[in-house]
Short mmCIF file of C-alpha atoms and ligand atoms in Angstrom, two decimals:
data_model
loop_
_atom_site.label_atom_id
_atom_site.label_comp_id
_atom_site.label_asym_id
_atom_site.label_seq_id
_atom_site.Cartn_x
_atom_site.Cartn_y
_atom_site.Cartn_z
CA MET A 254 0.56 -2.60 -0.83
CA PHE A 255 -2.95 -3.51 -1.97
CA LEU A 256 -3.52 -7.07 -3.18
CA PHE A 257 -7.27 -6.63 -3.65
CA GLY A 258 -9.96 -4.02 -3.23
CA GLU A 259 -8.36 -0.59 -3.77
CA HIS A 260 -10.92 2.12 -4.47
CA ALA A 261 -13.75 -0.21 -3.36
CA VAL A 262 -12.48 0.15 0.26
CA VAL A 263 -13.28 3.85 0.06
CA TYR A 264 -16.95 2.76 -0.23
CA GLY A 265 -16.86 0.36 2.72
CA LYS A 266 -16.04 -2.75 0.66
CA PRO A 267 -13.38 -5.15 1.96
CA GLY A 268 -9.76 -4.84 0.87
CA ILE A 269 -6.67 -7.03 1.32
CA ALA A 270 -3.26 -5.46 1.66
CA MET A 271 0.16 -6.66 2.72
CA ALA A 272 3.39 -5.21 4.02
CA ILE A 273 6.29 -5.72 1.63
CA LYS A 274 10.00 -5.20 1.75
CA PRO A 275 11.95 -2.89 1.43
CA ARG A 276 11.59 -1.11 4.74
CA VAL A 277 11.68 2.57 5.63
CA PHE A 278 14.25 3.61 8.26
CA VAL A 279 13.57 6.61 10.47
CA THR A 280 15.79 8.03 13.22
CA VAL A 281 14.40 10.65 15.60
CA ARG A 282 16.45 12.69 18.06
CA ASN A 283 15.20 14.70 21.01
CA THR A 284 16.68 18.08 20.06
CA PRO A 285 15.61 21.34 21.69
CA ARG A 286 14.87 23.07 18.40
CA ALA A 287 12.43 21.62 15.88
CA GLN A 288 13.92 20.88 12.51
CA LYS A 289 11.46 21.80 9.78
CA ALA A 290 10.58 18.54 8.04
CA LYS A 291 9.97 18.55 4.32
CA SER A 292 6.84 16.44 4.58
CA PRO A 293 3.41 17.28 6.02
CA TYR A 294 3.20 13.65 7.20
CA ILE A 295 6.29 14.07 9.38
CA ASP A 296 5.20 17.44 10.72
CA GLY A 297 1.87 15.74 11.52
CA CYS A 298 3.67 13.06 13.54
CA PHE A 299 5.51 15.54 15.79
CA GLU A 300 2.33 17.56 16.23
CA ALA A 301 0.26 14.49 17.13
CA MET A 302 2.86 13.35 19.67
CA GLY A 303 3.24 16.89 21.08
CA VAL A 304 7.06 16.98 20.97
CA VAL A 305 9.81 18.61 18.91
CA GLY A 306 12.90 16.94 17.54
CA SER A 307 14.94 16.20 14.48
CA VAL A 308 14.38 13.39 12.04
CA TYR A 309 16.45 11.45 9.53
CA ILE A 310 14.70 9.26 6.93
CA ASN A 311 16.13 6.59 4.70
CA SER A 312 13.38 5.21 2.49
CA GLN A 313 13.93 2.64 -0.21
CA ILE A 314 10.27 2.80 -1.21
CA PRO A 315 9.81 5.33 -4.00
CA SER A 316 7.43 8.07 -2.92
CA SER A 317 4.28 8.57 -5.04
CA SER A 318 4.69 5.00 -6.25
CA GLY A 319 1.33 3.75 -5.04
CA LEU A 320 3.01 1.44 -2.56
CA GLY A 321 1.89 3.22 0.57
CA SER A 322 5.20 4.97 1.18
CA SER A 323 3.55 7.87 3.00
CA ALA A 324 1.91 5.42 5.42
CA ALA A 325 5.22 3.61 5.98
CA VAL A 326 7.06 6.87 6.69
CA THR A 327 4.29 8.08 9.02
CA VAL A 328 4.17 4.84 11.02
CA ALA A 329 7.98 4.61 11.25
CA THR A 330 8.27 8.25 12.37
CA LEU A 331 5.61 7.78 15.07
CA CYS A 332 7.41 4.65 16.29
CA ALA A 333 10.76 6.44 16.37
CA ILE A 334 9.26 9.38 18.32
CA ASN A 335 7.55 6.92 20.69
CA ASP A 336 10.89 5.26 21.32
CA GLU A 337 13.08 8.37 21.61
CA PHE A 338 10.66 10.13 23.96
CA LYS A 339 9.64 6.91 25.83
CA MET A 340 5.95 7.55 25.30
CA ASN A 341 4.69 3.95 25.70
CA LYS A 342 2.21 4.07 22.82
CA THR A 343 0.94 0.69 21.68
CA ARG A 344 1.06 -0.58 18.11
CA GLU A 345 -2.67 0.05 17.91
CA ASP A 346 -2.25 3.66 19.11
CA ILE A 347 0.41 4.18 16.43
CA ALA A 348 -1.78 2.66 13.67
CA ASN A 349 -4.72 4.86 14.68
CA MET A 350 -2.62 8.04 14.90
CA ALA A 351 -1.00 7.32 11.51
CA PHE A 352 -4.42 6.92 9.93
CA GLU A 353 -5.62 10.23 11.38
CA ILE A 354 -2.48 11.99 10.08
CA GLU A 355 -2.91 10.49 6.58
CA LYS A 356 -6.55 11.46 6.57
CA THR A 357 -5.75 15.08 7.50
CA VAL A 358 -2.98 15.42 4.91
CA GLN A 359 -5.13 13.76 2.21
CA LYS A 360 -8.11 16.01 3.02
CA GLY A 361 -10.35 13.29 4.42
CA ARG A 362 -9.76 10.71 1.69
CA ALA A 363 -7.88 7.73 3.10
CA SER A 364 -8.64 4.23 4.22
CA PRO A 365 -6.76 2.75 7.20
CA THR A 366 -5.34 0.02 4.96
CA ASP A 367 -1.76 1.11 4.35
CA THR A 368 -1.25 2.50 7.86
CA THR A 369 -2.52 -0.80 9.34
CA VAL A 370 -0.22 -3.01 7.26
CA SER A 371 2.76 -0.75 7.92
CA SER A 372 2.14 -0.98 11.68
CA TYR A 373 1.43 -4.70 11.98
CA GLY A 374 3.12 -6.25 8.96
CA GLY A 375 1.78 -9.35 7.22
CA ILE A 376 -1.53 -9.50 5.38
CA VAL A 377 -4.51 -7.54 6.61
CA LEU A 378 -8.19 -7.69 5.69
CA ILE A 379 -9.90 -4.33 6.01
CA SER A 380 -13.67 -4.51 6.14
CA GLY A 381 -15.71 -1.47 7.07
CA GLY A 382 -14.25 -0.34 10.37
CA SER A 383 -12.66 -3.68 11.23
CA ARG A 384 -9.15 -4.94 10.56
CA ARG A 385 -8.18 -8.61 10.73
CA ARG A 386 -4.76 -10.15 10.20
CA LEU A 387 -4.79 -13.04 7.73
CA PRO A 388 -2.29 -15.90 7.93
CA PRO A 389 0.99 -14.78 6.29
CA GLN A 390 1.94 -16.53 3.05
CA ASN A 391 5.22 -16.83 1.26
CA MET A 392 4.48 -15.02 -2.00
CA HIS A 393 6.89 -14.28 -4.81
CA LEU A 394 6.01 -10.79 -5.92
CA VAL A 395 7.41 -8.34 -8.40
CA ILE A 396 6.41 -4.72 -8.06
CA GLY A 397 6.59 -2.55 -11.15
CA ASP A 398 6.87 1.19 -10.57
CA SER A 399 5.62 2.92 -13.74
CA LEU A 400 7.66 6.03 -12.85
CA VAL A 401 4.52 7.99 -13.76
CA SER A 402 3.62 10.08 -10.74
CA HIS A 403 0.02 10.24 -9.63
CA SER A 404 -2.15 11.66 -6.93
CA THR A 405 -4.19 9.27 -4.81
CA ALA A 406 -6.58 12.06 -3.86
CA ARG A 407 -7.20 12.92 -7.53
CA MET A 408 -7.77 9.30 -8.54
CA VAL A 409 -10.19 8.77 -5.66
CA GLU A 410 -12.04 11.89 -6.72
CA GLN A 411 -12.17 10.75 -10.35
CA VAL A 412 -13.80 7.47 -9.30
CA ALA A 413 -16.25 9.36 -7.08
CA GLU A 414 -17.28 11.50 -10.07
CA LEU A 415 -17.76 8.45 -12.29
CA LYS A 416 -19.82 6.78 -9.57
CA LYS A 417 -22.02 9.86 -9.28
CA LYS A 418 -22.51 10.06 -13.03
CA HIS A 419 -22.98 6.34 -13.64
CA PRO A 420 -24.03 4.56 -10.45
CA GLU A 421 -25.70 1.86 -12.58
CA ILE A 422 -22.25 0.92 -13.95
CA VAL A 423 -19.93 1.71 -11.05
CA ASP A 424 -21.97 0.17 -8.20
CA PRO A 425 -22.01 -3.32 -9.75
CA VAL A 426 -18.25 -2.98 -10.43
CA MET A 427 -17.67 -2.19 -6.74
CA ASN A 428 -19.76 -5.26 -5.85
CA ALA A 429 -17.71 -7.35 -8.27
CA ILE A 430 -14.46 -6.09 -6.69
CA GLU A 431 -15.90 -7.12 -3.32
CA GLY A 432 -16.65 -10.57 -4.76
CA VAL A 433 -13.09 -10.95 -6.05
CA THR A 434 -11.63 -9.81 -2.71
CA LEU A 435 -13.77 -12.25 -0.71
CA ALA A 436 -12.87 -15.08 -3.10
CA GLY A 437 -9.20 -14.13 -2.76
CA ILE A 438 -9.25 -14.61 1.03
CA HIS A 439 -9.72 -18.34 0.54
CA GLN A 440 -6.99 -18.70 -2.10
CA LEU A 441 -4.08 -16.92 -0.43
CA SER A 442 -2.02 -20.11 -0.40
CA ASN A 443 -2.98 -21.08 -3.94
CA PRO A 444 -1.00 -18.72 -6.21
CA ARG A 445 -2.43 -19.98 -9.49
CA GLU A 446 -6.00 -19.28 -8.40
CA LEU A 447 -5.00 -16.07 -6.58
CA GLY A 448 -3.37 -14.81 -9.78
CA ARG A 449 -6.62 -15.31 -11.65
CA TYR A 450 -8.45 -13.15 -9.12
CA MET A 451 -5.73 -10.50 -9.38
CA ASN A 452 -6.31 -10.39 -13.16
CA MET A 453 -10.05 -9.99 -12.61
CA ASN A 454 -9.45 -7.21 -10.09
CA HIS A 455 -7.18 -5.46 -12.61
CA ASN A 456 -9.86 -5.54 -15.28
CA LEU A 457 -12.43 -4.13 -12.87
CA LEU A 458 -10.04 -1.29 -12.00
CA GLU A 459 -9.72 -0.59 -15.73
CA VAL A 460 -13.51 -0.21 -15.86
CA LEU A 461 -13.23 2.38 -13.09
CA GLY A 462 -10.85 4.30 -15.33
CA VAL A 463 -7.76 4.17 -13.13
CA GLY A 464 -5.59 2.27 -15.61
CA ASN A 465 -3.26 3.87 -18.11
CA ASN A 466 -1.21 2.68 -21.10
CA GLN A 467 2.02 2.28 -19.18
CA LEU A 468 0.48 0.20 -16.37
CA GLY A 469 -1.48 -1.84 -18.92
CA LYS A 470 1.68 -2.66 -20.85
CA MET A 471 3.52 -3.67 -17.67
CA VAL A 472 0.65 -5.92 -16.53
CA LEU A 473 0.53 -7.68 -19.91
CA ALA A 474 4.34 -8.02 -20.04
CA ALA A 475 4.37 -9.62 -16.57
CA ARG A 476 1.64 -12.10 -17.52
CA SER A 477 3.38 -12.98 -20.81
CA ALA A 478 6.59 -13.64 -18.87
CA GLY A 479 4.78 -16.24 -16.78
CA ALA A 480 3.23 -14.41 -13.82
CA PHE A 481 0.21 -16.16 -12.28
CA GLY A 482 -1.51 -12.78 -12.23
CA ALA A 483 -0.80 -9.07 -12.38
CA LYS A 484 -2.73 -5.94 -11.50
CA ILE A 485 -2.52 -2.27 -10.67
CA THR A 486 -1.85 -1.77 -6.97
CA GLY A 487 -3.02 1.37 -5.18
CA ALA A 488 -4.80 4.30 -6.73
CA GLY A 489 -3.63 3.81 -10.34
CA GLY A 490 -3.35 6.52 -12.99
CA GLY A 491 0.41 6.04 -12.59
CA GLY A 492 2.13 4.53 -9.58
CA SER A 493 2.65 0.77 -9.48
CA MET A 494 1.48 -2.68 -10.47
CA VAL A 495 2.16 -6.01 -8.79
CA ALA A 496 2.72 -9.46 -10.26
CA LEU A 497 2.46 -12.78 -8.42
CA CYS A 498 5.02 -15.19 -9.86
CA PRO A 499 6.19 -18.76 -9.73
CA LYS A 500 9.48 -18.56 -7.80
CA PRO A 501 11.74 -19.56 -10.73
CA LEU A 502 10.20 -16.93 -13.00
CA LYS A 503 10.37 -13.85 -10.78
CA HIS A 504 13.53 -12.43 -12.38
CA ARG A 505 12.13 -13.05 -15.87
CA VAL A 506 8.95 -11.20 -14.90
CA ALA A 507 11.07 -8.37 -13.44
CA ALA A 508 13.02 -8.10 -16.71
CA ALA A 509 9.79 -8.02 -18.73
CA ILE A 510 8.50 -5.17 -16.57
CA GLU A 511 11.78 -3.25 -16.89
CA SER A 512 11.60 -3.62 -20.68
CA CYS A 513 8.54 -1.32 -20.45
CA GLU A 514 10.80 1.47 -19.14
CA ALA A 515 9.65 0.89 -15.59
CA ARG A 516 11.45 -0.03 -12.38
CA ALA A 517 10.95 -3.55 -11.03
CA ILE A 518 11.44 -4.65 -7.42
CA VAL A 519 11.50 -8.38 -6.64
CA THR A 520 10.01 -8.62 -3.20
CA GLY A 521 8.01 -10.62 -0.71
CA ILE A 522 5.90 -10.19 2.35
CA ASP A 523 7.20 -8.46 5.48
CA THR A 524 5.64 -10.19 8.45
CA GLU A 525 6.95 -7.97 11.25
CA GLY A 526 5.67 -4.48 10.54
CA ALA A 527 7.17 -1.52 12.37
CA ARG A 528 10.03 -2.42 14.69
CA LYS A 529 12.90 -0.88 16.57
CA GLU A 530 16.04 -1.57 14.57
CA LYS A 531 18.81 -1.09 17.15
CA ASN A 532 20.22 1.59 19.43
CA VAL A 533 22.28 3.99 17.35
C1 MEV B 937 -4.68 4.06 -2.49
O1 MEV B 937 -3.44 3.40 -2.17
C2 MEV B 937 -5.80 3.11 -2.30
C3 MEV B 937 -7.17 3.75 -2.41
O2 MEV B 937 -8.13 2.71 -2.15
C4 MEV B 937 -7.37 4.88 -1.40
C5 MEV B 937 -7.34 4.41 0.04
O3 MEV B 937 -7.63 3.26 0.34
O4 MEV B 937 -7.03 5.28 0.92
C6 MEV B 937 -7.43 4.26 -3.81
#
């Protein structure tokens, strides 16, 4: 889930993202006949690993929610194949393969952000081609799923068109998002200040045209209920927002979000990333 820098990362600006709970559970079995998966991401995983098998997925992350569920499913499926077929791929191999699969399915438009956080867990700074883990923080977060479906590829394209038409407006906004992201790095353990940067990042995303009424209402409701900050997370145009809250207020913020006819998830950081659950 993006904390800062969505859309700007597509143009080589830095972005900060973190792995959140809930997790995605994937079980893979070495079966002689391939079971046709319903998702191009999963088919991509078997193809990339060069094996056939069957797969069972239990995901508590709503798909198309803007929370990086496709990346989480892709990374978990690759890990499960790696384990079942004893392929000895490293975490880095898995992160790289997941990124390539996302990129293919999304027709070239993807940053390695979500696949990196799903693989490694914790908080990751993406900057150009480099990825750096930032010290994990205990954050009290509420995710609001607007229940409005969206397409990341379409939103990315919309921003690209705006940038082409109005570089004199969009380029400084991208620079400002970069500024907010870089400032955020130094305030990760200071939620009051971090919340302020999240609000700024939200407003800049609105300028890019990826907000909508529903997300706007949810962001304002979360702030009114006492959140330190709230913003769209991911591509926007639907999907989700995230609020950073004082611990005692997180349920109040969740209720305020739900009063906007949205689904709220009280959550926190997941520091472990992809892991083998147990032998089943
Ligand atoms: C989508 O979750 C985030 C975007 O920045 C696209 C990407 O990074 O792949 C809009």
